[in-house]
Amino acid sequence: MSNILEKMQEDLYNGRAEEVEAAAQKALDKGTPVQEILNEGLIAGMDVVGRDFRAGDLFIPEVLIAAKAMHAGLEVLRPLLAESGVPAQAKVVVGTVAGDLHDIGKNLVAMMLQGAGFEIVDLGTDVSPEKFVETVRAEGAELLGMSALLTTTMPSMKSTVEALTEAGLRDEVKVIIGGAPVTASFAEQIGADAYAADAAAAVDTARSLVA
Amino acid sequence: MASNKTKRPMLKYLSDSHIEQIHEGSLDILENTGIKVELEEGLEALDKAGAKVDHQTGRAKIPSELVARSLETLPRKFAYAARNPQKDCLMEPGGQLYSRTAGSPDFIIDIDTDEWRAVTVADVLEIYTVMDACDGISILTAAFAQEWPKLGRDILMLREMFDHTDKHIHLRTDTVETFPHMLEMAAIVAGGKEPLRERPIVSLLEGHVSPLRYIDVMVNALLLCGEYGIPLEVCCMPMAGSTGPVTMAGNLQLLNAEFLSGVVISQSAHPGAPLVYAPRPMLMDLRTGFSLAGSIDGEMAAVAGVQMAHFYNVPVSVHGQWSDSVLDDGQSILEHAYTALMGAFSGANILVGAGSLQETLSISLAQLVMDDEINKICFRALEGFAVDKERLGVDAIARVGPGGNFLADPHTVQFVRGERFTPELFYRGSVEGWVEGGRKTFRERAKDKARTILKEHKPNRLPEDIAKALDEYVSYAFESLEK
């Protein structure tokens, strides 16, 4: 691996977006293949971040700034990646369900998913089943993530899954749910595809659902 | 420039006039009632210093002037030194808080069976290993195996302690005959009597018998510790309702008079001998006759005792983790948490009791690691936090604005480390994660940690030549005890 990519990994790990961006440009200028920069610079860098996060050595904010740095590098590569036929990122629609205004957990999951390479469409809070269905259709999303903090708003998750079925979209999109009172058995009960207990699990689960 | 650190929390019950009253009452007790001293050398020292001594009855009455003079020669600042100097503990009034384990349990809660049984030699070695491994435990206190001979078990205990820790060692001794041998052993490890005086790697706690009776072991401890320059915790342990007045104030009154009489005996014989005030107010359960350790009342009185120590400007140890529970369970954890936090907030120098149950009759390895965590929580609570322009984060709040979040803001990234304490034994995740991890309770996690320590921790052993010299001395000591 070139010194540039090695240094890029280190800068990415430390969340230095400008340095990662500059390194991506420099590597391209030197004629490094775009796929190599992506795999051995950016993705390999994020793998180290993910490993240390799971080991408890990195905190969420540190993962998030590393992800930001990764995106800064990715922006430089994007036009060339499109040319070389690398598939686009999977799209995830996220939102806190109708009647519920708690969004910090949902925001965290969205940021972590974005860091992991997903494209996020965030509908915010108090999102109705209709709004979810409409957006999934319009965006061609592969994943729908719903969040609730109140037991009183959890039934809206069920309504949304039913609305997806009625709209004929249920087979097009995987549904993942979470939030403090939400459980795996509730997910199964309402016909969601998966439940994630925390932000890290949400990323892992999302990855496995689109794989 | 003003400090950016928050204030040290200080718990206080007594007003200045209460303190004054207790001091005056103590002088009255010492001058008019006096104490009983059951070792002639102690009486001689008191006699020479100006007390009114009756050598027939052993009664000594101590004039206020002698108390004042004795308080003046007390050292304000000294070290509980350690074989590893990085682990020294510096004692000065209002200084840093350290922790030590409690003295000499006879029973242990078996980590595998939960059986309450006698402490064995194997247990003693495991107890020291866990104590040595826990960063939240600054000072190790003696534990004895019941298999050891009654006479000389304190010598065997010290031999093992020296080989299982390089932290400061806090002694217990049983007899007038054995204690000098233990001090000689300490001198061997320290490199001589003078180096031991300069850096006392051992200390002792000893108590009189309430009310006001100084038995031979205590007087001997006061005299010998003074001679060797070994810090002595003067343990004042009247039991409200039996060996002390039933009132909170009365028990404290007696306790304080007893501390001052210890000061007078010590300083009369060896001016400048390092003493630590150890207020251990007890209560008798007047329904059953049992002594109570983990009571909120006892801890309140102990906090008041710390205030008296501050009044005399002398280092102080306070019982931190004390419980009446027979098992390392919810009761012991609760009692240890509140006694420890109150002890920490009292401004004492040493928080005593990690691992102990039934006052100090029993010990548990699980409780030891739980208390290690409690100690760290206490240290964190005293540490406070920084308040300054950077940390107040007005700029960050402006950047994020209404409705945003701070998750990936540079201010969060800058301060994500160092602002918080992370406990090791607490589970703070999801139910699913807990189920996957085997549904372990706090107590089971503590046992797991203790087992891991026993498997992995390697104490810093004594250098071979010193170990050999100690073994030779131990053989010699036992030969001389048999004579």
Coordinates of N, CA and C in Angstrom, one line a residue, chain B residues 107 157 198 370 445:
Chain B
F107 N -13.6 -15.0 58.7 CA -14.4 -15.9 57.9 C -14.5 -15.3 56.5
M157 N 1.4 -13.8 58.7 CA 0.6 -12.9 57.9 C 1.5 -11.9 57.2
E198 N 12.1 6.8 57.9 CA 11.9 7.8 56.9 C 10.8 7.4 55.9
M370 N -16.4 -5.3 44.2 CA -17.5 -4.3 44.2 C -17.0 -3.0 44.9
R445 N -21.1 -10.8 38.1 CA -20.1 -10.1 37.3 C -18.9 -9.8 38.3

